[in-house]
XYZ file of C-alpha atoms in Angstrom:
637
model
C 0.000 0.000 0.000
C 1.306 2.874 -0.762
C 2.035 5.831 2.075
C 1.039 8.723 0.313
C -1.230 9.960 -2.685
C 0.972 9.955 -6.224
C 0.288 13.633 -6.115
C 2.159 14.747 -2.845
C 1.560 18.088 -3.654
C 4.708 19.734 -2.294
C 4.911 23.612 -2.807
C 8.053 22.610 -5.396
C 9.591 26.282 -5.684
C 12.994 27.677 -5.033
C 14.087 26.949 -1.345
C 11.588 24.132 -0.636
C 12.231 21.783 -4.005
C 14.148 18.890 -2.743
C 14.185 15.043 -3.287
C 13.005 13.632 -0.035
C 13.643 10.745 2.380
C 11.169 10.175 4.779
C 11.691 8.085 7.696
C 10.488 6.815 11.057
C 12.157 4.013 13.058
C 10.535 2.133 16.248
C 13.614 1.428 18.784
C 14.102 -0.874 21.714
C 15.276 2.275 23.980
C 16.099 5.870 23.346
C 19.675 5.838 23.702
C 21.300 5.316 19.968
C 24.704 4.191 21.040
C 22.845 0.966 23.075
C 19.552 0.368 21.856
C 18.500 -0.704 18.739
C 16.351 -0.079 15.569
C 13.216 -2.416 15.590
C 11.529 -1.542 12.686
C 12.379 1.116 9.634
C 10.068 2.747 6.701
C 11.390 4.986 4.346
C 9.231 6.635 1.160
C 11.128 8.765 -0.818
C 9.025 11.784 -2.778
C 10.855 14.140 -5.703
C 10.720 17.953 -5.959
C 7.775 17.865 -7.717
C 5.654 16.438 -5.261
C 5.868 12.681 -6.796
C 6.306 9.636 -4.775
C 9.515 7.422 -6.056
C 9.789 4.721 -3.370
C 8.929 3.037 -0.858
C 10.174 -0.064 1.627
C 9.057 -1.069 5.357
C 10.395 -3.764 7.156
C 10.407 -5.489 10.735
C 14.069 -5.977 11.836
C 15.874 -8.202 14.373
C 17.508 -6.510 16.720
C 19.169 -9.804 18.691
C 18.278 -8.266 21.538
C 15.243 -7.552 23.586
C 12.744 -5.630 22.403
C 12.211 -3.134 25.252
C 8.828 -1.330 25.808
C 6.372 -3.575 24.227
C 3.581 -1.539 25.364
C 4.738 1.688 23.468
C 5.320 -0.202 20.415
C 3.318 -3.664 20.310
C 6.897 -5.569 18.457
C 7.427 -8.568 20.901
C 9.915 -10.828 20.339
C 7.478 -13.477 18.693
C 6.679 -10.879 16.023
C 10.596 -9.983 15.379
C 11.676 -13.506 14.837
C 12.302 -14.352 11.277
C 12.902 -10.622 10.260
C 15.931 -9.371 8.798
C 18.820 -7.677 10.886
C 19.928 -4.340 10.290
C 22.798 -5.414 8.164
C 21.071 -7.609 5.573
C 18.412 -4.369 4.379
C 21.112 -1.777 5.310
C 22.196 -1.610 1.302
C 18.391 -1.023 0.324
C 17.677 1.575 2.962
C 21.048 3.245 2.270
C 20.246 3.496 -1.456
C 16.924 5.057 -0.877
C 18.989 7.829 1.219
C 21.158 8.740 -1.072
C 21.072 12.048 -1.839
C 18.248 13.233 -0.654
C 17.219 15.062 2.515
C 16.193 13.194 5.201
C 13.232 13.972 7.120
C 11.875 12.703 10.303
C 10.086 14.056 13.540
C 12.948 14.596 16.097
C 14.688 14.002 12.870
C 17.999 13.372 15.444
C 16.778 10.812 17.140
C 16.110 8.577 13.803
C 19.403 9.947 12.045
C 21.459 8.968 15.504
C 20.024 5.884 15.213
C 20.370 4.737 11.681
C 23.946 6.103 11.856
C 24.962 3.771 15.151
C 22.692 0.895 12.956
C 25.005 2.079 9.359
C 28.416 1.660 11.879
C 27.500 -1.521 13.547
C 26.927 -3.087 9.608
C 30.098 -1.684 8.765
C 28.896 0.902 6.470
C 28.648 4.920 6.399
C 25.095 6.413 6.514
C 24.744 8.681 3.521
C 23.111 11.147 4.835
C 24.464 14.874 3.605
C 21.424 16.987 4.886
C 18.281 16.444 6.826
C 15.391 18.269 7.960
C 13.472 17.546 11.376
C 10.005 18.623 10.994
C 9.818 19.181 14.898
C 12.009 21.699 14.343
C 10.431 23.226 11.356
C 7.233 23.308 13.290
C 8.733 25.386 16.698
C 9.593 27.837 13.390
C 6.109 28.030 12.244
C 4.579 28.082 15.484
C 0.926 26.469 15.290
C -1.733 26.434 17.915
C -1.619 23.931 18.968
C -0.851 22.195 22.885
C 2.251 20.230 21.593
C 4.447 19.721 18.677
C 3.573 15.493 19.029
C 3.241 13.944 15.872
C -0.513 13.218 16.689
C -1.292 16.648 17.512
C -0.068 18.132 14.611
C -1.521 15.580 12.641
C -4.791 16.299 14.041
C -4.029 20.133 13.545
C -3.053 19.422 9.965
C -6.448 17.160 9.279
C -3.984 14.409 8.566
C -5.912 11.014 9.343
C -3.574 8.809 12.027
C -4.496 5.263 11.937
C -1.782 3.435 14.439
C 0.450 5.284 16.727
C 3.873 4.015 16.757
C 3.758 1.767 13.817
C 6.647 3.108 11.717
C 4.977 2.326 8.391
C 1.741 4.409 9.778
C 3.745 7.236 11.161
C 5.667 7.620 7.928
C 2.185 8.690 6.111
C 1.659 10.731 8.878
C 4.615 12.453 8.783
C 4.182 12.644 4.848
C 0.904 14.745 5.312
C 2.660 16.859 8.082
C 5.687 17.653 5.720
C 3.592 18.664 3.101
C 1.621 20.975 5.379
C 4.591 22.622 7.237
C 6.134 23.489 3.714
C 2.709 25.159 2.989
C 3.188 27.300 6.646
C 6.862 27.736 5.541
C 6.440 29.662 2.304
C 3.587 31.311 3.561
C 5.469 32.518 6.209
C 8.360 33.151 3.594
C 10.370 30.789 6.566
C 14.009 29.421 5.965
C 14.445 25.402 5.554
C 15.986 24.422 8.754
C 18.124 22.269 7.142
C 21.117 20.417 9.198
C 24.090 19.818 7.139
C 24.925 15.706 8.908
C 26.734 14.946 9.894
C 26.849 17.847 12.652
C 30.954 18.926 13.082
C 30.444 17.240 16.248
C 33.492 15.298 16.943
C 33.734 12.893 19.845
C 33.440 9.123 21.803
C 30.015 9.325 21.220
C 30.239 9.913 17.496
C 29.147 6.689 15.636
C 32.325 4.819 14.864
C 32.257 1.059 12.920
C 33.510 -1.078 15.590
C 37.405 -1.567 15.797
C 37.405 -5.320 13.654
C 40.489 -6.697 11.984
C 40.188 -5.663 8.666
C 39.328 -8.407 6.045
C 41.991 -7.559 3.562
C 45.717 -7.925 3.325
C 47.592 -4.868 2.977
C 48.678 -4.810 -0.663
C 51.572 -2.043 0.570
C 51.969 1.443 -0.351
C 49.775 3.840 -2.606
C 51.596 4.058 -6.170
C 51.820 7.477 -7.739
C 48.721 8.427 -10.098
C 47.401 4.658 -8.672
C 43.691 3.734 -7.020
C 43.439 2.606 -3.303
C 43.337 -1.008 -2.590
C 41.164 -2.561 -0.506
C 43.410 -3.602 2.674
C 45.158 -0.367 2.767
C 46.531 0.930 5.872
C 45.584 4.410 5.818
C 46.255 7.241 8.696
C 44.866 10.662 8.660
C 46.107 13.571 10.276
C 45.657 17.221 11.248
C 41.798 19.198 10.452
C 39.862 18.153 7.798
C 36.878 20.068 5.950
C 34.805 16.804 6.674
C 33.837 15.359 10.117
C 37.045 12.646 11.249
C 34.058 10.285 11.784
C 32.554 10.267 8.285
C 36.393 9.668 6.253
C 36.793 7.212 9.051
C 33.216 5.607 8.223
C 33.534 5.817 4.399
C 36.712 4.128 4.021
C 36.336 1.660 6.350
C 32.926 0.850 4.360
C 35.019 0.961 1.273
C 37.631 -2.155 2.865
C 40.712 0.056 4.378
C 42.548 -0.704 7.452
C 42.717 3.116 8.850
C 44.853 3.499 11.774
C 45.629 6.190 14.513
C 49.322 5.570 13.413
C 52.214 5.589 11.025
C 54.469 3.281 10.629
C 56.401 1.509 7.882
C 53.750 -0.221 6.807
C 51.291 2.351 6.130
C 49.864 2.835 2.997
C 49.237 6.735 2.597
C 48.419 9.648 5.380
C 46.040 12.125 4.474
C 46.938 15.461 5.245
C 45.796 18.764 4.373
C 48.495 20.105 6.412
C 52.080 17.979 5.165
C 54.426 20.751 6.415
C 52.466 21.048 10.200
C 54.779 18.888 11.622
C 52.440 16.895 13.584
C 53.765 13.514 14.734
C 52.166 11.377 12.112
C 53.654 13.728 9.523
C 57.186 13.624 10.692
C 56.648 9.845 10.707
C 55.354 9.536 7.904
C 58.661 11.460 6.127
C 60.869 10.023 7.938
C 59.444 6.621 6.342
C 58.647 7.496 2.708
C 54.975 7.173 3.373
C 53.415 8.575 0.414
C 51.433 11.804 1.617
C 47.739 13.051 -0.196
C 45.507 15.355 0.917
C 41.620 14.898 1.612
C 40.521 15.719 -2.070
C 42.316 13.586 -3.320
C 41.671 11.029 -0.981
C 38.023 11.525 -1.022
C 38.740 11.187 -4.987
C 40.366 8.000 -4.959
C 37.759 6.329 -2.216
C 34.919 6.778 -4.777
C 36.710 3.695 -6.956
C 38.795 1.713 -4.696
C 40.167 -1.221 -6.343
C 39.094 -5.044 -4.750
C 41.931 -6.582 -2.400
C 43.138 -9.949 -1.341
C 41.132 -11.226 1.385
C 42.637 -13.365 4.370
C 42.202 -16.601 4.996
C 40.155 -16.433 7.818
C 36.720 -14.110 7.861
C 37.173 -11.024 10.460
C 35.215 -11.171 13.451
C 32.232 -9.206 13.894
C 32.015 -7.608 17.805
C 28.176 -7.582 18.952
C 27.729 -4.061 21.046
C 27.793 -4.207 24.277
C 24.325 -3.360 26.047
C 23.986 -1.165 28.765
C 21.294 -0.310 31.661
C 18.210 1.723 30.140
C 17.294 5.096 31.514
C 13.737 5.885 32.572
C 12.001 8.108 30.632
C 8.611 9.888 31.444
C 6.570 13.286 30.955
C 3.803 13.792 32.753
C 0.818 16.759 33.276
C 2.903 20.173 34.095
C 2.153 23.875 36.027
C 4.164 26.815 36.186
C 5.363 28.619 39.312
C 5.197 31.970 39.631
C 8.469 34.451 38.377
C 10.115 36.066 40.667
C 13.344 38.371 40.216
C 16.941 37.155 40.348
C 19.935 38.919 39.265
C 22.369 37.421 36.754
C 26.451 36.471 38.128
C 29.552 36.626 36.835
C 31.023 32.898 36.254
C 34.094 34.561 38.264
C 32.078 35.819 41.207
C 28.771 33.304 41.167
C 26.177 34.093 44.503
C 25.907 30.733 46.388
C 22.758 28.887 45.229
C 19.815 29.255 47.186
C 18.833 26.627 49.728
C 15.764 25.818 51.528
C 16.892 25.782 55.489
C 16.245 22.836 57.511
C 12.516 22.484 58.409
C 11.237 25.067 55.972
C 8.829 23.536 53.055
C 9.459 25.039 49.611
C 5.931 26.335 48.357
C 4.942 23.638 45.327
C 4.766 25.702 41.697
C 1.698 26.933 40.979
C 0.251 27.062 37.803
C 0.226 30.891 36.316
C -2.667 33.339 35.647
C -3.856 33.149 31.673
C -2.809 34.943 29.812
C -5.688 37.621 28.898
C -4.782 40.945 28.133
C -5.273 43.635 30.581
C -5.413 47.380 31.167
C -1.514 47.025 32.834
C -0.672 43.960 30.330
C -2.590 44.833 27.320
C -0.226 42.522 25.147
C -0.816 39.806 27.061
C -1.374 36.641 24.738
C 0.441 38.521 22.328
C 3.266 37.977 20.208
C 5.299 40.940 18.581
C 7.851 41.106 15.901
C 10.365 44.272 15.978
C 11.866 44.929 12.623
C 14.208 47.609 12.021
C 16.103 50.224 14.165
C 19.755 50.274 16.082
C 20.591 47.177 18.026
C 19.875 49.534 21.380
C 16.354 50.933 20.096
C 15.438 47.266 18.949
C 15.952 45.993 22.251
C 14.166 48.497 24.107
C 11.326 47.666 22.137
C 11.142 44.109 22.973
C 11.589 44.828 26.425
C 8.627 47.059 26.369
C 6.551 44.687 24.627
C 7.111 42.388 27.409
C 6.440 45.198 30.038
C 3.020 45.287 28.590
C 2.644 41.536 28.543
C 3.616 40.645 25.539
C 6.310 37.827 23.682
C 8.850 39.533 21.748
C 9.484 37.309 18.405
C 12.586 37.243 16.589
C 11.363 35.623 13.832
C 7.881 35.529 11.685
C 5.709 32.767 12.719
C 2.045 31.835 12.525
C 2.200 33.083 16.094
C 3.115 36.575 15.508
C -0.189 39.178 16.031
C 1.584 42.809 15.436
C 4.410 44.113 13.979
C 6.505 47.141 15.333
C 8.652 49.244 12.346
C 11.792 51.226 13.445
C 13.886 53.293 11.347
C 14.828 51.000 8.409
C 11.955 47.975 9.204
C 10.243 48.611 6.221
C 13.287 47.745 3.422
C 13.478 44.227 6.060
C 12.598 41.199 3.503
C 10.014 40.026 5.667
C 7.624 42.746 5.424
C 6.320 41.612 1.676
C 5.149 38.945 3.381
C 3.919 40.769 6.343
C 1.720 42.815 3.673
C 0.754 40.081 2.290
C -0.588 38.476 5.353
C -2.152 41.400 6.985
C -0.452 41.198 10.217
C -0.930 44.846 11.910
C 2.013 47.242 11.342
C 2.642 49.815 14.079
C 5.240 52.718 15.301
C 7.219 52.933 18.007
C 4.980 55.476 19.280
C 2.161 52.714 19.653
C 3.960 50.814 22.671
C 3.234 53.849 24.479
C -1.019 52.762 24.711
C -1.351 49.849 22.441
C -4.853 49.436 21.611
C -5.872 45.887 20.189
C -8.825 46.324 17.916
C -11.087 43.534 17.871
C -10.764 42.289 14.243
C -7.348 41.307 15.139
C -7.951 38.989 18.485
C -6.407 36.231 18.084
C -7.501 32.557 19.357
C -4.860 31.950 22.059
C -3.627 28.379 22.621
C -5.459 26.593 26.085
C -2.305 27.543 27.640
C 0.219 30.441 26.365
C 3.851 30.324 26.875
C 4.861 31.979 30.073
C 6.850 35.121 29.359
C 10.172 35.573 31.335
C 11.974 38.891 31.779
C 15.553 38.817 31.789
C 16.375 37.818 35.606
C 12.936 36.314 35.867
C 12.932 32.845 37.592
C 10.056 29.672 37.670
C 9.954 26.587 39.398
C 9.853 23.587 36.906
C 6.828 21.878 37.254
C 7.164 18.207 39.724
C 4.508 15.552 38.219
C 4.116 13.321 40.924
C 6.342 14.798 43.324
C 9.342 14.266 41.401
C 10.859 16.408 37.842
C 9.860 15.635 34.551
C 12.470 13.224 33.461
C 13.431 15.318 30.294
C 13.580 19.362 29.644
C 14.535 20.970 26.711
C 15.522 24.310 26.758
C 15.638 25.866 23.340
C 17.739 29.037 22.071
C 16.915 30.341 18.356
C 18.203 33.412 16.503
C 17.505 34.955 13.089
C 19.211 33.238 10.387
C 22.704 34.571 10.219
C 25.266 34.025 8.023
C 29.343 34.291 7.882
C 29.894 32.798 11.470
C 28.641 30.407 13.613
C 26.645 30.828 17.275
C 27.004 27.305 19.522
C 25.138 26.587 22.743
C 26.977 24.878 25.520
C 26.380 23.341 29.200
C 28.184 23.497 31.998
C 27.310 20.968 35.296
C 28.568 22.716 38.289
C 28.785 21.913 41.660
C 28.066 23.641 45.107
C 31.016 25.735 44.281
C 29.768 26.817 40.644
C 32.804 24.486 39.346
C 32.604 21.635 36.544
C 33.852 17.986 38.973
C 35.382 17.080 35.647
C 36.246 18.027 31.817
C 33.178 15.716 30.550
C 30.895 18.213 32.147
C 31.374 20.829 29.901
C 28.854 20.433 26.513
C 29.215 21.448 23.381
C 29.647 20.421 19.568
C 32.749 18.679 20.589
C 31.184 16.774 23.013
C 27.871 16.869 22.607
C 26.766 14.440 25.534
C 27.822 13.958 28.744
C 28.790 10.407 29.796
C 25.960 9.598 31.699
C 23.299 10.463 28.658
C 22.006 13.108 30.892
C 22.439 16.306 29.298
C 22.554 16.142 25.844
C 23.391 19.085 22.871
C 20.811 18.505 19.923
C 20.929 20.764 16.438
C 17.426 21.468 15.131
C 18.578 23.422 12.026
C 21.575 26.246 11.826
C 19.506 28.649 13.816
C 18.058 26.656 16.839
C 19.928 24.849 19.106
C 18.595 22.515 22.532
C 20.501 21.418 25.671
C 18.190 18.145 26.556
C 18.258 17.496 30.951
C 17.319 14.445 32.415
C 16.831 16.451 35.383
C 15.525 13.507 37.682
C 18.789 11.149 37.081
C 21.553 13.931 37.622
C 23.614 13.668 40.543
C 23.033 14.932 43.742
C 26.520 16.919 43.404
C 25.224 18.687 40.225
C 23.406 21.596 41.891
C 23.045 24.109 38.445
C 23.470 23.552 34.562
C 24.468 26.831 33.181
C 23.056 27.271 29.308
C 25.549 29.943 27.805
C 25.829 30.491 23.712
C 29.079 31.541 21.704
C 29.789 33.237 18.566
C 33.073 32.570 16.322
C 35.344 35.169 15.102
C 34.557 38.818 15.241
C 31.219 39.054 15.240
C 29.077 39.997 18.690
C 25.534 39.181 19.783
C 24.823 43.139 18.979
C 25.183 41.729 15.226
C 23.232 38.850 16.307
C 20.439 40.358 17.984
C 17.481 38.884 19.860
C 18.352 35.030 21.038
C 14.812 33.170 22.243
C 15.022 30.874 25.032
C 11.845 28.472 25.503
C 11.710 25.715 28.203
C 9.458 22.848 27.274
C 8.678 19.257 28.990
C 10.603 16.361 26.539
C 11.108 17.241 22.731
C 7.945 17.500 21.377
C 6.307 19.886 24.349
C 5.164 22.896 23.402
C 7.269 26.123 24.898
C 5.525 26.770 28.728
C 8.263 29.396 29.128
C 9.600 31.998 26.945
C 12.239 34.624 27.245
C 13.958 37.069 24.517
C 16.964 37.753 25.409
C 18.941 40.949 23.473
C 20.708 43.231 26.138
C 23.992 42.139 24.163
C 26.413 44.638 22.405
C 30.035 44.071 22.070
C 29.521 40.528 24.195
C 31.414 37.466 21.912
C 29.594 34.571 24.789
C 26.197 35.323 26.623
C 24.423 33.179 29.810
C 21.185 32.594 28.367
C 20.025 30.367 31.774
C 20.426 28.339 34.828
C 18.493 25.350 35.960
C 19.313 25.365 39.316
C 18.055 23.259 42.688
C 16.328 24.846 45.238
C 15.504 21.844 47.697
C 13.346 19.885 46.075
C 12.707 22.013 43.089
C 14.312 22.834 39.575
C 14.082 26.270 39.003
C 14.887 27.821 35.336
C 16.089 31.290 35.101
C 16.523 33.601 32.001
C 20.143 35.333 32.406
C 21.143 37.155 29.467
C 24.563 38.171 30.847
C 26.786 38.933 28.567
C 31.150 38.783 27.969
C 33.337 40.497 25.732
C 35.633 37.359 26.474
C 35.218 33.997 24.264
C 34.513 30.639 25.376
C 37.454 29.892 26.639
C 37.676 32.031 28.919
C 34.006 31.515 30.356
C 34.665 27.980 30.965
C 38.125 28.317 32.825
C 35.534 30.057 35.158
C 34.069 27.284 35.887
C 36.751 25.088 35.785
C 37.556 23.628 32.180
C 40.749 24.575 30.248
C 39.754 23.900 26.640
C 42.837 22.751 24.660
C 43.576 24.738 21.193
């Protein structure tokens, strides 16, 4: 049967005209590196709307199954299926090329790439989209960003939850809907280039297996590689050390963290840095390439001279599962905190002996009044200096208001400074109406009742910078998972990354694995976790119930590369929601930035019992370096 209609009816114009991949995978956990992939579909659907393919397929993990109840595939049912490694080929071949798209498109793409290295093979995978992400971008109505809710909000039909065939269709209709949103909104793709430049131990590797080839000796001059090669690679590379790695090791060569004699050719883009391997490397007539050329030669490498015996596969080893749950969620009320210095942090604030911490309580809705006539409200600020801009926003949330900084279906009013009407967004501001006011209208904004909006059952909370909230407790306890969100405007010519720090009673990291960021984007437990929605949204994931007692605050600080400021930048959004498909029930725009190159945006922090979240927006002419030897971590160069 097939999962969508022939005509898929994609907008296919400019920006949104791709060949897709669609995917879902059921799993046996949630952790990629352990768990396994239980089931697969994949359709594939041109730029012109057209569906070209399509495959589904129950897989045996070897393994146990894990929650049953979420996904009805017992053991019984998985026997006789394929394993990964024998549809891997097929399922790779439909991804080629194209952009992959899934909901909590990381989640499938970390999986599939640990499932691609366990089967020896590279995923190839170049770009994909998550349509979670794309969603938090267009900003529906709606209670959550679930697949079933937006399916319902979409009028897509869902027939059985968690069936990956099923939820492939679904997610076909929801694609197909969001890319309607997205033009209308005149919204960027936000496309994630895979994989991500993160580099670390918890990047998929294949597993370390003696390599089923001889080694035919050393690359000949204007010759191909052979399969068996011993190949080294040394200094940076323009792509990720895990994917040359993955590719050649998929294409039959022995690559090795040394050089000896016996290698075959080091890859260097760098042959006078004299790194170790490279001095090595001369000193033993190793021939020398660099990664073009190398990348060149490993699209036709030549077949080698297998050993006698067959290598040894080596099964992963499994590890305990983590519990997972969300459950129903308040808000506490805000109070006011001010923002410190890593250098010169207050002491955290404990409840004394004996005194009960007042539970959260959920916050008034949000109706506009005289005082807060924006309330329920969402305003877009176009135009202006960086210093007018900002005192904009923060009026808007004087009055009540969310300050955007980016069109959505959520926005309700724009406000034009000096220079907001040549910004390219307000075409498609005309074009959808949206009221267009002057500075002067912050003063007594009147809302005229043509433009009242239908507000979700429960608005975002609106933070001030320094505000603070306790994190709801379901059950008496933390929601296992929080995601707090940061999103910019699109930029281009640099980069902005979000980090973590896990600090102590004495605002100090206990060691170097509890600093997070694209280098190491996952602490060793699993518990806080850096996840890329697209190049202008970023999420630090808590498992706030299974961090250690000695981890009293997680400090959520961005950084920008090169020369560039968060002036240039301009508003960041924070947004604190309850596992990855909650809608926002905080928000905060942060923007007090000038000449700062690394900004707090906020601290989780205990307070007895209770997680509290507050919005910082402190900002440091110093990089990120320098911010984490404040807390502890001396980053190496």
């Amino acid at each position: 049967m097939s999962l969508v209609s022939a005509s898929f009816d994609v907008p296919a114009m400019g920006d949104y005209a791709y060949d897709w991949a669609l995917v879902d995978v059921e799993t046996s956990g949630l952790t990629a590196r352990r768990d396994r992939v239980l089931s697969v579909a994949v359709i594939t659907i041109g730029p012109e709307g057209e569906q070209t393919g399509e495959f589904s397929t129950l897989l045996n993990p070897g393994c146990d199954p894990g929650p049953v109840e979420v996904h009805g595939l017992t053991v019984e049912r998985l026997q006789g299926a394929p394993t990964f490694d024998q549809v891997a080929g097929r399922i790779g071949a439909m991804l080629q090329d194209r952009v992959l798209v899934a909901h909590n498109a990381q989640f499938d793409y970390d999986f599939l790439a640990y499932e691609f290295a366990r089967a020896r093979m590279w995923l190839p995978v170049s770009q994909r989209l998550c349509t979670l992400a794309l969603n938090r971008q267009v900003d529906p109505p709606t209670d959550d960003m679930k697949l079933g809710t937006l399916a319902a909000h979409y009028g897509v039909p869902q027939q059985r939850a968690h069936d990956a065939l099923d939820d492939t269709r679904v997610l076909a209709g929801i694609l197909r809907a969001s890319l309607r949103e997205a033009m209308r909104l005149d919204l960027p793709l936000p496309l994630v280039t895979c994989p991500p430049r993160a580099e670390s131990q918890f990047t998929p590797k294949p597993p370390k297996t003696p390599c089923a080839y001889r080694n035919p000796g050393q690359l000949t001059p204007g010759g191909p590689l052979l399969q068996g090669m011993k190949v080294a690679i040394t200094g940076e590379t323009v792509h990720a050390r895990a994917e040359l790695v993955g590719r050649a090791v998929a294409a039959g060569l022995n690559m090795m963290t040394s050089v000896s004699r016996h290698t075959s050719v080091l890859v260097t883009n760098e042959p006078a840095s004299g790194s170790a391997k490279a001095r090595r490397a001369l000193a033993e007539g190793v021939p020398v390439i660099d990664e073009h050329t190398f990348l060149r030669l490993l699209a036709d490498v030549w077949p080698g001279t297998t050993h006698e015996a067959t290598a040894i596969a080596v099964a992963p080893v499994a590890e305990p599962e983590a519990e997972t749950a969300v459950g129903p969620v308040e808000l506490a009320p805000v109070t006011s905190s001010a923002a410190p210095a890593p250098e010169q942090a207050a002491a955290l604030p404990m409840a004394a002996p004996g005194v009960s911490v007042p539970a959260p309580r959920q916050p008034e809705h949000s109706v506009g009044t005289l005082d807060k006539p924006l309330a329920g409200r969402r305003v877009l600020v176009l135009g202006g200096p960086h210093a007018d801009a900002a005192a904009a926003r923060a009026r808007v949330v004087e009055l009540g208001g969310s300050a955007a900084v980016n069109l959505s279906a959520s926005v309700t009013h724009v406000v034009l400074l000096k220079g907001g009407e040549s910004d390219r967004r307000m075409s498609r501001i005309t074009a959808l109406g949206l009221p267009v006011h002057d500075l002067d209208w912050l003063t007594a904004p009147t809302i005229p009742a043509l433009v009242e909006a239908a507000l979700r059952p429960q608005e975002p909370h609106v933070m001030p910078r320094g505000g603070v909230i306790d994190l709801p407790m379901p059950h008496g306890r933390p929601a296992p998972e929080w995601y707090v969100t940061a999103g910019w405007a699109p930029q281009s010519g640099y980069e902005i990354d979000v980090v973590a720090f896990l600090l102590d009673e004495d605002e100090q990291v206990t060691f170097d694995e509890d600093l997070i960021f694209y280098g190491a984007p996952e602490n060793p437990a699993g518990t806080v976790r850096l996840l890329t929605g697209g190049p202008a949204e970023q999420t630090v994931a808590l498992d706030l119930a299974s961090l250690p007692p000695a981890t009293r605050k997680v400090v959520v600080a961005a950084a920008i590369d090169g020369a560039a400021t968060f002036g240039t930048v301009g508003a960041i959004q924070i947004g604190a929601a309850p596992g990855s498909s909650g809608a926002p029930l905080a928000r905060a725009t942060l923007d007090a930035a000038t000449t700062e190159r690394t900004m707090l945006l906020a601290e989780i922090y205990r307070r007895g019992p209770i997680w509290r979240l507050r919005a910082v927006g402190q900002g440091y002419d110093h990089g990120l370096d320098a911010l984490a030897r404040g807390y502890g971590v001396e980053i190496a160069d």
